[in-house]
Amino acid sequence: METIAALGMGLGLAAACGLRVFLPLLLMSIGVRTGVIEPSSSWMWIGSWPAIVALSSACLMEVAGYYVPIVDHLLDAVSMPAAALAGAAAAGVA
């Protein structure tokens, strides 16, 4: 089970570096909710239903932005610095 969690964290960090910003955090949130990932006490909120709903909504907005060029450009402008923060946050949970 530890190997699966490690692979998930590695995939999440890789995704934060190159793909969309909210997908790794959503995967981490689902992992915490299902018990695959055990976060520190200060990160227990990420497994809550409000966090899952918020991150799912953000992921859907990013996917929708992929199909509308101006929205995609605006999301890219915002997500570039946010990707580094999301990767650092995901690394800090372990």
C-alpha positions as a LaTeX table, in Angstrom:
\begin{tabular}{lrrr}
\hline
Residue & $x$ (\AA) & $y$ (\AA) & $z$ (\AA) \\
\hline
Met1 & 0.00 & 0.00 & 0.00 \\
Glu2 & 2.91 & 2.34 & 0.73 \\
Thr3 & 4.20 & 1.86 & $-2.81$ \\
Ile4 & 0.84 & 2.88 & $-4.28$ \\
Ala5 & 0.77 & 6.02 & $-2.13$ \\
Ala6 & 4.34 & 6.87 & $-3.16$ \\
Leu7 & 3.48 & 6.41 & $-6.84$ \\
Gly8 & 0.42 & 8.60 & $-6.41$ \\
Met9 & 2.45 & 11.34 & $-4.74$ \\
Gly10 & 5.07 & 11.16 & $-7.48$ \\
Leu11 & 2.41 & 11.35 & $-10.17$ \\
Gly12 & 0.77 & 14.25 & $-8.35$ \\
Leu13 & 4.01 & 16.20 & $-8.13$ \\
Ala14 & 4.79 & 15.52 & $-11.78$ \\
Ala15 & 1.32 & 16.68 & $-12.75$ \\
Ala16 & 1.73 & 19.86 & $-10.73$ \\
Cys17 & 4.89 & 20.62 & $-12.67$ \\
Gly18 & 3.51 & 20.07 & $-16.14$ \\
Leu19 & $-0.23$ & 19.69 & $-16.28$ \\
Arg20 & $-3.09$ & 21.53 & $-14.64$ \\
Val21 & $-2.84$ & 22.97 & $-11.15$ \\
Phe22 & $-5.88$ & 21.53 & $-9.39$ \\
Leu23 & $-5.70$ & 17.94 & $-10.64$ \\
Pro24 & $-2.89$ & 16.82 & $-8.29$ \\
Leu25 & $-4.62$ & 18.41 & $-5.31$ \\
Leu26 & $-7.91$ & 16.76 & $-6.28$ \\
Leu27 & $-6.20$ & 13.38 & $-6.54$ \\
Met28 & $-4.57$ & 13.98 & $-3.17$ \\
Ser29 & $-7.94$ & 14.96 & $-1.71$ \\
Ile30 & $-9.54$ & 11.76 & $-3.00$ \\
Gly31 & $-6.57$ & 9.77 & $-1.71$ \\
Val32 & $-7.00$ & 11.23 & 1.77 \\
Arg33 & $-10.75$ & 10.62 & 1.66 \\
Thr34 & $-10.30$ & 6.96 & 0.67 \\
Gly35 & $-7.52$ & 6.38 & 3.19 \\
Val36 & $-4.71$ & 5.82 & 0.69 \\
Ile37 & $-2.83$ & 8.93 & 1.87 \\
Glu38 & $-2.40$ & 9.83 & 5.53 \\
Pro39 & $-1.78$ & 13.59 & 5.79 \\
Ser40 & $-0.49$ & 15.49 & 8.78 \\
Ser41 & $-3.08$ & 16.88 & 11.18 \\
Ser42 & $-2.91$ & 20.35 & 9.61 \\
Trp43 & $-3.84$ & 18.89 & 6.18 \\
Met44 & $-6.84$ & 16.78 & 7.23 \\
Trp45 & $-9.15$ & 19.38 & 5.67 \\
Ile46 & $-8.08$ & 18.33 & 2.17 \\
Gly47 & $-10.05$ & 15.08 & 2.51 \\
Ser48 & $-13.31$ & 16.86 & 3.36 \\
Trp49 & $-16.28$ & 16.95 & 1.01 \\
Pro50 & $-16.14$ & 20.76 & 0.60 \\
Ala51 & $-12.50$ & 20.48 & $-0.50$ \\
Ile52 & $-13.33$ & 17.70 & $-2.97$ \\
Val53 & $-16.24$ & 19.71 & $-4.41$ \\
Ala54 & $-14.14$ & 22.89 & $-4.70$ \\
Leu55 & $-11.20$ & 21.10 & $-6.32$ \\
Ser56 & $-13.52$ & 19.19 & $-8.68$ \\
Ser57 & $-15.14$ & 22.46 & $-9.74$ \\
Ala58 & $-11.75$ & 24.03 & $-10.33$ \\
Cys59 & $-10.68$ & 21.03 & $-12.45$ \\
Leu60 & $-13.84$ & 21.27 & $-14.53$ \\
Met61 & $-13.19$ & 24.99 & $-15.09$ \\
Glu62 & $-9.68$ & 24.19 & $-16.26$ \\
Val63 & $-10.96$ & 21.55 & $-18.68$ \\
Ala64 & $-13.57$ & 23.97 & $-19.99$ \\
Gly65 & $-10.88$ & 26.61 & $-20.37$ \\
Tyr66 & $-8.93$ & 24.23 & $-22.56$ \\
Tyr67 & $-11.64$ & 24.50 & $-25.22$ \\
Val68 & $-12.05$ & 28.31 & $-25.08$ \\
Pro69 & $-8.76$ & 29.98 & $-26.04$ \\
Ile70 & $-9.17$ & 33.26 & $-24.13$ \\
Val71 & $-10.23$ & 31.42 & $-20.96$ \\
Asp72 & $-7.27$ & 29.08 & $-21.39$ \\
His73 & $-4.91$ & 32.04 & $-21.67$ \\
Leu74 & $-6.30$ & 33.62 & $-18.51$ \\
Leu75 & $-6.07$ & 30.32 & $-16.63$ \\
Asp76 & $-2.48$ & 29.84 & $-17.79$ \\
Ala77 & $-1.55$ & 33.32 & $-16.59$ \\
Val78 & $-2.96$ & 32.55 & $-13.15$ \\
Ser79 & $-1.90$ & 28.93 & $-12.94$ \\
Met80 & 1.78 & 29.37 & $-13.70$ \\
Pro81 & 2.69 & 30.62 & $-10.21$ \\
Ala82 & $-0.05$ & 28.50 & $-8.65$ \\
Ala83 & 1.49 & 25.29 & $-10.07$ \\
Ala84 & 4.65 & 25.84 & $-8.08$ \\
Leu85 & 2.62 & 26.46 & $-4.93$ \\
Ala86 & 0.48 & 23.36 & $-5.52$ \\
Gly87 & 3.58 & 21.20 & $-6.00$ \\
Ala88 & 5.14 & 22.56 & $-2.83$ \\
Ala89 & 1.89 & 21.99 & $-0.94$ \\
Ala90 & 1.63 & 18.41 & $-2.19$ \\
Ala91 & 5.22 & 17.74 & $-1.16$ \\
Gly92 & 4.57 & 19.18 & 2.29 \\
Val93 & 1.78 & 16.69 & 3.03 \\
Ala94 & 3.99 & 13.62 & 2.98 \\
\hline
\end{tabular}
